[in-house]
Coordinates of C-alpha atoms in Angstrom, one line a residue:
M1 CA 0.0 0.0 0.0
T2 CA 2.8 2.4 0.9
A3 CA 4.6 1.6 -2.3
R4 CA 1.4 2.3 -4.3
I5 CA 0.9 5.7 -2.6
A6 CA 4.6 6.6 -3.2
S7 CA 4.3 5.6 -6.9
V8 CA 1.2 7.9 -7.3
T9 CA 2.7 10.8 -5.4
A10 CA 6.2 10.8 -7.0
I11 CA 5.9 11.9 -10.7
R12 CA 9.1 12.5 -12.5
P13 CA 9.7 13.4 -16.1
E14 CA 11.3 10.7 -18.2
T15 CA 11.7 11.9 -21.8
L16 CA 13.3 15.1 -23.0
E17 CA 9.9 16.4 -23.9
E18 CA 8.5 15.8 -20.4
K19 CA 11.6 17.4 -18.8
A20 CA 11.3 20.5 -21.0
V21 CA 7.7 21.2 -20.0
W22 CA 8.2 20.1 -16.4
Y23 CA 11.1 22.3 -15.6
Y24 CA 9.6 25.3 -17.4
L25 CA 6.4 24.9 -15.3
L26 CA 8.5 24.6 -12.1
G27 CA 10.4 27.7 -12.9
T28 CA 7.3 29.8 -13.9
Y29 CA 7.8 32.5 -11.3
G30 CA 11.5 32.6 -11.9
W31 CA 11.0 33.2 -15.6
Y32 CA 8.4 35.9 -14.7
L33 CA 10.9 37.7 -12.5
L34 CA 13.4 37.7 -15.4
G35 CA 10.7 38.9 -17.8
A36 CA 11.5 35.9 -20.0
Q37 CA 8.2 34.1 -20.3
Y38 CA 7.2 35.4 -23.6
L39 CA 10.5 34.6 -25.2
L40 CA 11.1 31.3 -23.4
V41 CA 7.8 29.8 -24.4
W42 CA 8.5 30.8 -28.0
G43 CA 11.8 29.0 -27.8
L44 CA 10.2 26.0 -26.0
A45 CA 7.6 25.5 -28.7
W46 CA 9.9 25.9 -31.7
G47 CA 12.9 24.2 -30.0
L48 CA 10.9 21.1 -29.0
T49 CA 9.2 20.9 -32.4
A50 CA 12.6 21.2 -34.2
Y51 CA 14.1 18.5 -31.9
L52 CA 11.2 16.1 -32.4
V53 CA 11.1 16.6 -36.1
W54 CA 14.8 16.0 -36.3
R55 CA 14.5 12.8 -34.2
W56 CA 12.0 11.2 -36.5
W57 CA 13.5 12.6 -39.7
W58 CA 17.2 11.7 -39.1
P59 CA 16.7 7.9 -39.3
V60 CA 15.2 8.4 -42.7
V61 CA 18.1 10.4 -44.2
S62 CA 20.8 8.5 -42.3
G63 CA 19.4 5.0 -42.9
R64 CA 20.1 4.2 -39.2
R65 CA 17.7 3.9 -36.3
S66 CA 18.7 3.1 -32.7
P67 CA 16.4 1.5 -30.1
A68 CA 16.2 5.0 -28.4
D69 CA 14.5 6.3 -31.6
Q70 CA 11.6 3.8 -31.4
G71 CA 9.3 6.0 -29.4
I72 CA 9.8 8.9 -31.7
T73 CA 9.7 7.2 -35.1
E74 CA 6.4 5.6 -34.4
V75 CA 4.6 8.9 -33.4
R76 CA 1.3 9.3 -35.0
V77 CA -0.3 12.8 -35.6
P78 CA -4.1 12.9 -35.6
L79 CA -6.1 14.8 -38.2
P80 CA -7.2 17.7 -36.0
V81 CA -3.5 18.6 -35.4
W82 CA -2.8 18.5 -39.1
I83 CA -5.7 20.9 -39.6
W84 CA -4.3 23.3 -37.0
I85 CA -0.9 23.1 -38.7
A86 CA -2.3 23.8 -42.2
T87 CA -4.6 26.6 -41.1
M88 CA -2.1 28.4 -38.9
V89 CA 0.5 28.3 -41.7
A90 CA -2.2 29.6 -44.0
M91 CA -2.8 32.5 -41.6
L92 CA 0.4 34.1 -43.0
V93 CA -1.5 34.8 -46.2
P94 CA -4.1 37.3 -44.8
I95 CA -1.3 38.7 -42.6
A96 CA 0.8 39.5 -45.6
I97 CA -2.0 40.7 -47.8
G98 CA -3.4 43.0 -45.1
H99 CA 0.0 44.6 -44.8
L100 CA 0.4 45.0 -48.6
N101 CA -3.1 46.5 -49.0
F102 CA -2.3 49.2 -46.5
Q103 CA 1.3 49.6 -47.6
L104 CA 2.8 48.9 -44.2
G105 CA 6.2 48.0 -45.7
L106 CA 8.5 45.0 -45.7
P107 CA 10.0 45.6 -42.2
R108 CA 6.5 45.5 -40.7
I109 CA 5.7 42.3 -42.6
V110 CA 8.8 40.7 -41.2
A111 CA 7.9 41.9 -37.6
S112 CA 4.4 40.6 -38.0
T113 CA 5.7 37.2 -39.2
V114 CA 7.8 36.9 -36.1
E115 CA 4.8 37.9 -34.0
W116 CA 2.8 35.1 -35.8
S117 CA 5.5 32.6 -34.8
R118 CA 5.0 33.6 -31.1
E119 CA 1.2 33.6 -31.1
W120 CA -0.9 31.9 -33.8
A121 CA 1.8 29.3 -34.5
L122 CA 1.5 28.1 -30.9
F123 CA -2.0 26.8 -31.6
A124 CA -0.3 24.2 -34.0
L125 CA 3.0 23.6 -32.3
F126 CA 1.9 22.7 -28.8
P127 CA -0.8 20.2 -29.8
L128 CA 1.9 18.7 -32.1
I129 CA 4.2 18.4 -29.1
G130 CA 1.4 16.8 -27.2
C131 CA 1.4 14.0 -29.7
F132 CA 4.8 12.9 -28.6
R133 CA 5.9 11.1 -25.5
I134 CA 4.4 13.4 -22.8
R135 CA 2.2 11.8 -20.1
P136 CA -0.8 14.0 -19.0
Q137 CA 0.1 13.2 -15.4
V138 CA 3.4 15.1 -15.7
L139 CA 1.5 18.1 -17.0
Y140 CA -1.1 17.9 -14.3
R141 CA 1.5 17.8 -11.6
G142 CA 3.5 20.6 -13.1
V143 CA 0.4 22.8 -13.2
S144 CA -0.5 21.9 -9.6
I145 CA 2.9 23.0 -8.5
V146 CA 2.5 26.3 -10.2
C147 CA -0.9 26.8 -8.5
V148 CA 0.5 25.9 -5.1
Q149 CA 3.4 28.4 -5.7
S150 CA 0.7 31.0 -6.5
L151 CA -0.9 30.6 -3.1
F152 CA 2.3 31.9 -1.4
V153 CA 3.0 34.6 -4.1
A154 CA -0.6 35.9 -3.8
A155 CA -0.1 36.2 0.0
L156 CA 3.1 38.2 -0.5
C157 CA 1.4 40.5 -3.1
Y158 CA -1.5 41.2 -0.7
A159 CA 1.0 41.9 2.0
A160 CA 2.8 44.3 -0.3
A161 CA -0.4 46.1 -1.0
L162 CA -1.2 46.3 2.7
V163 CA 2.1 48.0 3.6
G164 CA 1.9 50.3 0.6
L165 CA 4.8 49.0 -1.5
P166 CA 4.9 50.3 -5.1
E167 CA 2.6 48.5 -7.6
D168 CA 5.1 48.1 -10.4
V169 CA 8.6 46.9 -9.7
Y170 CA 10.5 47.0 -13.0
V171 CA 10.4 46.2 -16.7
S172 CA 12.9 43.5 -17.8
P173 CA 15.6 44.6 -20.2
L174 CA 14.4 41.7 -22.4
S175 CA 11.5 43.9 -23.5
V176 CA 13.6 44.7 -26.6
G177 CA 12.4 41.3 -27.8
G178 CA 9.1 42.8 -28.9
G179 CA 5.5 42.3 -28.0
G180 CA 5.0 45.3 -25.7
T181 CA 6.4 46.2 -22.4
Q182 CA 3.5 44.7 -20.5
L183 CA 4.7 41.2 -21.4
Y184 CA 8.0 41.9 -19.6
S185 CA 6.8 44.0 -16.6
V186 CA 7.0 42.7 -13.0
S187 CA 4.2 44.0 -10.9
L188 CA 3.0 43.2 -7.4
Y189 CA -0.6 44.3 -7.6
L190 CA -3.0 46.9 -9.2
Q191 CA -5.0 49.3 -7.0
E192 CA -7.8 50.7 -9.2
Y193 CA -9.2 54.1 -8.4
G194 CA -12.3 53.8 -6.2
S195 CA -11.7 50.2 -5.3
A196 CA -10.5 49.0 -1.9
I197 CA -9.5 45.5 -3.1
P198 CA -6.2 45.2 -5.0
R199 CA -6.1 43.1 -8.1
L200 CA -3.2 40.7 -8.7
Y201 CA -1.1 39.9 -11.8
L202 CA 1.1 37.1 -10.3
F203 CA 2.8 35.8 -13.5
A204 CA 0.4 37.4 -16.0
P205 CA 0.8 40.7 -17.9
W206 CA -2.6 42.0 -16.8
C207 CA -5.3 40.9 -14.4
P208 CA -8.0 39.3 -16.7
A209 CA -5.2 37.2 -18.2
L210 CA -4.4 35.8 -14.8
G211 CA -8.1 34.9 -14.4
S212 CA -8.2 33.1 -17.7
V213 CA -5.1 31.0 -16.9
G214 CA -6.4 30.3 -13.3
A215 CA -9.7 29.0 -14.7
M216 CA -7.9 26.7 -17.2
Y217 CA -5.3 25.5 -14.6
F218 CA -8.2 24.6 -12.3
F219 CA -9.3 21.8 -14.6
L220 CA -5.8 20.6 -15.2
A221 CA -4.9 20.5 -11.5
N222 CA -8.2 18.7 -10.8
R223 CA -6.8 15.7 -12.7
D224 CA -3.7 15.4 -10.6
P225 CA -3.5 11.7 -9.4
D226 CA -2.4 12.7 -5.9
P227 CA -5.4 13.9 -3.8
R228 CA -3.2 16.4 -1.8
W229 CA -1.7 18.0 -4.9
R230 CA -5.1 18.0 -6.5
W231 CA -6.8 19.8 -3.6
F232 CA -4.1 22.4 -3.1
G233 CA -3.7 22.8 -6.9
C234 CA -7.4 23.6 -7.3
L235 CA -7.3 25.9 -4.4
G236 CA -4.3 27.8 -5.9
A237 CA -6.1 28.0 -9.3
A238 CA -9.2 29.4 -7.6
V239 CA -7.1 32.0 -5.7
M240 CA -5.7 33.0 -9.1
V241 CA -9.2 33.5 -10.5
V242 CA -10.5 35.4 -7.4
S243 CA -7.4 37.6 -6.9
S244 CA -7.6 38.7 -10.6
V245 CA -11.0 40.2 -9.8
S246 CA -11.9 39.4 -13.4
R247 CA -15.7 39.2 -13.7
L248 CA -15.5 36.8 -16.7
A249 CA -13.0 34.5 -15.0
I250 CA -15.2 34.2 -11.9
I251 CA -18.2 33.1 -13.9
A252 CA -16.2 31.2 -16.4
L253 CA -15.0 28.6 -13.9
P254 CA -18.4 27.3 -12.9
L255 CA -19.8 27.7 -16.4
A256 CA -17.0 25.7 -18.0
A257 CA -17.6 22.9 -15.4
I258 CA -21.3 22.8 -16.1
A259 CA -20.9 23.0 -19.9
T260 CA -18.3 20.2 -19.8
W261 CA -20.6 17.9 -17.8
Y262 CA -23.6 18.7 -20.0
L263 CA -21.7 18.2 -23.3
V264 CA -20.1 15.0 -22.2
N265 CA -23.5 13.5 -21.0
I266 CA -25.8 15.0 -23.5
A267 CA -26.3 11.6 -25.3
R268 CA -27.6 10.0 -22.1
P269 CA -31.4 9.4 -22.3
A270 CA -32.0 11.0 -18.9
V271 CA -30.1 14.2 -19.9
L272 CA -32.0 14.3 -23.2
M273 CA -35.3 14.0 -21.5
A274 CA -34.3 16.6 -18.8
S275 CA -33.2 19.0 -21.6
A276 CA -36.5 18.6 -23.5
F277 CA -38.6 19.3 -20.4
G278 CA -36.2 22.1 -19.4
S279 CA -36.6 23.7 -22.8
F280 CA -40.4 23.5 -22.6
G281 CA -40.3 25.1 -19.1
L282 CA -38.0 27.8 -20.1
G283 CA -40.2 28.6 -23.1
A284 CA -43.2 29.1 -20.8
I285 CA -41.3 31.6 -18.6
A286 CA -39.3 33.2 -21.4
P287 CA -40.5 36.8 -20.8
L288 CA -39.7 36.6 -17.0
L289 CA -36.4 34.9 -17.7
T290 CA -35.5 37.6 -20.2
N291 CA -36.2 40.3 -17.7
V292 CA -34.2 38.5 -15.0
L293 CA -31.2 38.0 -17.2
G294 CA -31.4 41.6 -18.5
A295 CA -31.3 42.9 -14.9
W296 CA -28.5 40.5 -14.0
W297 CA -26.5 41.6 -17.0
Q298 CA -26.9 45.3 -16.2
Q299 CA -25.8 44.7 -12.6
F300 CA -22.9 42.6 -13.8
R301 CA -21.9 45.3 -16.3
S302 CA -22.1 48.0 -13.6
L303 CA -19.5 46.3 -11.4
R304 CA -16.9 47.9 -13.7
A305 CA -18.9 50.1 -15.9
D306 CA -15.9 52.1 -17.3
S307 CA -14.2 48.9 -18.5
S308 CA -17.5 47.7 -20.1
N309 CA -17.9 51.0 -21.9
V310 CA -14.3 51.0 -23.3
R311 CA -14.7 47.4 -24.5
E312 CA -18.0 48.1 -26.2
A313 CA -16.4 51.2 -28.0
I314 CA -13.4 49.1 -29.2
N315 CA -15.7 46.4 -30.5
R316 CA -18.1 48.8 -32.2
I317 CA -15.3 50.8 -33.9
G318 CA -13.5 47.6 -34.9
L319 CA -16.5 46.1 -36.6
Y320 CA -17.4 49.3 -38.4
R321 CA -13.8 49.8 -39.7
W322 CA -13.5 46.2 -40.7
W323 CA -16.6 46.1 -42.7
N324 CA -16.0 49.5 -44.4
D325 CA -12.2 49.3 -45.0
A326 CA -11.1 45.7 -45.4
P327 CA -13.8 43.0 -45.1
M328 CA -11.9 40.2 -46.8
W329 CA -8.2 40.5 -45.7
G330 CA -8.4 42.9 -42.8
H331 CA -6.0 45.8 -41.8
G332 CA -3.0 43.5 -41.0
L333 CA -2.4 45.2 -37.6
V334 CA -4.3 46.7 -34.7
A335 CA -5.0 50.4 -35.0
P336 CA -4.0 53.1 -32.5
G337 CA -6.6 53.8 -29.8
L338 CA -8.8 56.8 -29.6
S339 CA -9.9 59.0 -26.7
V340 CA -13.2 57.2 -26.5
T341 CA -11.3 53.9 -26.0
H342 CA -8.9 55.5 -23.4
G343 CA -6.0 54.8 -25.8
M344 CA -6.7 51.0 -26.1
P345 CA -5.9 49.8 -29.6
I346 CA -8.7 49.0 -32.0
G347 CA -8.8 45.3 -32.8
T348 CA -8.1 44.1 -29.3
H349 CA -10.3 42.8 -26.3
N350 CA -12.2 40.4 -28.5
T351 CA -10.7 37.5 -30.4
W352 CA -13.4 37.3 -33.1
I353 CA -13.7 41.0 -33.8
G354 CA -9.9 41.3 -33.6
L355 CA -9.5 38.6 -36.2
L356 CA -12.0 40.3 -38.5
F357 CA -10.3 43.7 -38.0
R358 CA -6.7 42.5 -38.5
H359 CA -7.1 39.5 -40.8
G360 CA -10.6 39.8 -42.3
I361 CA -13.1 37.0 -43.1
V362 CA -10.2 34.8 -44.4
G363 CA -8.3 35.0 -41.1
C364 CA -11.4 34.5 -39.0
T365 CA -12.3 31.4 -41.1
L366 CA -8.8 30.0 -40.8
F367 CA -9.2 30.0 -37.0
T368 CA -12.8 28.9 -36.8
I369 CA -12.4 25.8 -38.9
P370 CA -9.8 24.0 -36.7
A371 CA -11.5 25.2 -33.5
V372 CA -14.9 23.8 -34.5
W373 CA -13.3 20.6 -35.9
S374 CA -11.4 20.1 -32.6
A375 CA -14.4 20.7 -30.5
A376 CA -16.5 18.1 -32.4
H377 CA -13.6 15.6 -32.3
L378 CA -13.2 15.9 -28.6
L379 CA -17.0 15.7 -27.9
L380 CA -17.2 12.4 -29.7
L381 CA -14.5 11.0 -27.4
A382 CA -15.2 12.6 -24.1
R383 CA -17.4 9.9 -22.6
D384 CA -14.6 7.4 -22.8
K385 CA -11.4 9.6 -22.5
A386 CA -10.7 11.6 -19.3
T387 CA -8.1 13.6 -21.1
A388 CA -10.6 14.6 -23.7
R389 CA -12.9 15.9 -20.9
V390 CA -10.1 18.0 -19.5
A391 CA -9.4 19.4 -23.0
I392 CA -13.1 20.3 -23.4
A393 CA -13.1 22.2 -20.1
A394 CA -9.9 24.0 -21.1
G395 CA -11.5 24.8 -24.5
A396 CA -14.7 26.1 -22.9
V397 CA -12.6 28.5 -20.8
L398 CA -10.8 29.7 -24.0
V399 CA -14.1 30.1 -25.9
M400 CA -15.5 32.3 -23.1
F401 CA -12.4 34.5 -23.0
T402 CA -12.5 35.0 -26.8
L403 CA -15.2 37.5 -25.9
S404 CA -13.0 39.7 -23.8
E405 CA -9.4 38.9 -24.8
T406 CA -7.3 38.3 -27.9
I407 CA -6.4 34.8 -26.8
E408 CA -3.6 34.3 -29.3
S409 CA -1.5 37.0 -27.4
L410 CA -1.9 34.9 -24.2
A411 CA -1.0 31.5 -25.7
Y412 CA 2.4 31.8 -24.0
L413 CA 0.6 31.6 -20.6
Y414 CA -1.9 28.8 -21.1
W415 CA 0.2 26.6 -23.4
P416 CA -0.2 23.6 -21.1
G417 CA -3.9 23.5 -22.2
L418 CA -2.8 23.4 -25.8
V419 CA -0.5 20.5 -25.0
I420 CA -3.5 18.7 -23.4
F421 CA -5.3 19.1 -26.7
G422 CA -2.6 17.2 -28.4
I423 CA -2.5 14.5 -25.8
A424 CA -6.2 14.1 -26.0
F425 CA -6.1 13.8 -29.8
R426 CA -3.3 11.3 -29.5
E427 CA -5.1 9.1 -27.0
S428 CA -8.2 9.2 -29.2
M429 CA -6.6 7.3 -32.0
P430 CA -7.3 3.5 -32.0
A431 CA -4.0 1.7 -32.1
G432 CA -4.8 -0.3 -35.2
D433 CA -6.1 2.7 -37.2
R434 CA -3.6 5.4 -36.4
P435 CA -1.9 6.8 -39.5
R436 CA 1.9 7.1 -39.0
L437 CA 3.7 10.5 -39.1
L438 CA 6.5 8.6 -40.8
S439 CA 6.9 4.9 -41.2
H440 CA 10.4 3.6 -40.9
Q441 CA 9.5 0.0 -41.0
T442 CA 10.5 -1.7 -44.2
S443 CA 8.2 -4.2 -45.8
P444 CA 9.3 -7.8 -45.2
P445 CA 11.0 -9.4 -48.2
Q446 CA 8.5 -11.1 -50.6
P447 CA 9.1 -14.7 -51.3
S448 CA 10.4 -15.4 -54.8
H449 CA 8.4 -17.5 -57.1
P450 CA 9.9 -19.8 -59.7

């Protein structure tokens, strides 16, 4: 019994891929203090991808394969991952055309291509990395450790606010790497005007970003095989959500859990019957329900009315300028903010409107296709695969935050969720039907016939 508990509690990375993601997660707050997260995740994604591609490609060009290559050379990549790879590469087309249409110049095209490699490309690279030899338990434990660390860091940040230490500490000199100084800033808390409760950043560039990561990490930590790590990991994730004081994050956590349960069990007869009776009952009280929801929304919006007004202005201006200026290919870049948006750039604070504004209908379609395909693929597998259920919950959080964030700019924070997508896709493939990424097995010699 003791040996069994020890085997469950002690999780150690074994392969290079596991060690890379494990030690990055353990050092999350160290990377944050260095202002290196944005650059390191970029290097982690492309470095691991290059290493893994080389490992399965080298036996082909060299004609030699060692026993150590066996696990790599038999990797199979599911169809949803191939779709993400194809569409994210194709995203370069509307990026380039949008720049050319508005004569933004070659240097700006190069800079935007680098930005693509740090943002949109991660939606393809991390699921691909998840298809290799990474156990989900290693990822769950790494996330749990980050959440437990967040408990202590949150206490320190609240203490700093209590004694009146400065909100912002410094901006890392690595900010020359591009992406905006917020991605390299180290801050203890944010004390908003008129509010007595400080908001925390922890390792995120702004408070709602911390809320989105905390909501996703909750579902990953909830799958940790050790009950103690699971409990404290979920507690730490919940503290991340609450300390961000993000309205969407606070409601996203329970909504994602409810949505995941419903989508996983929707095919059950009892759930179908309950849904039918529920729909009938809701139809009967529709006017009352509409009034209640309208009143709730106004109260929810009034909690931070200034923020809501700014977001609405950004979205309204973004949609107007997209449709009138560049409906097909977009503007290529976000536009400078106006006084009505308090200087916030146009094309931000909403993934879908931002996609339309920057990359037009083409870019929005290129993101929608793999997202819908992946959701349908996971829903078909969720009743039998626990990892698929975790991926659905993580995806539900992302979908909700597409309404208030440009989620591609935060992929460097929630990348463990993208790896879980890849693991879930990998686990969904029946062993006998999995197409190989590359096949290095030679056909057996055919018998000669006289």
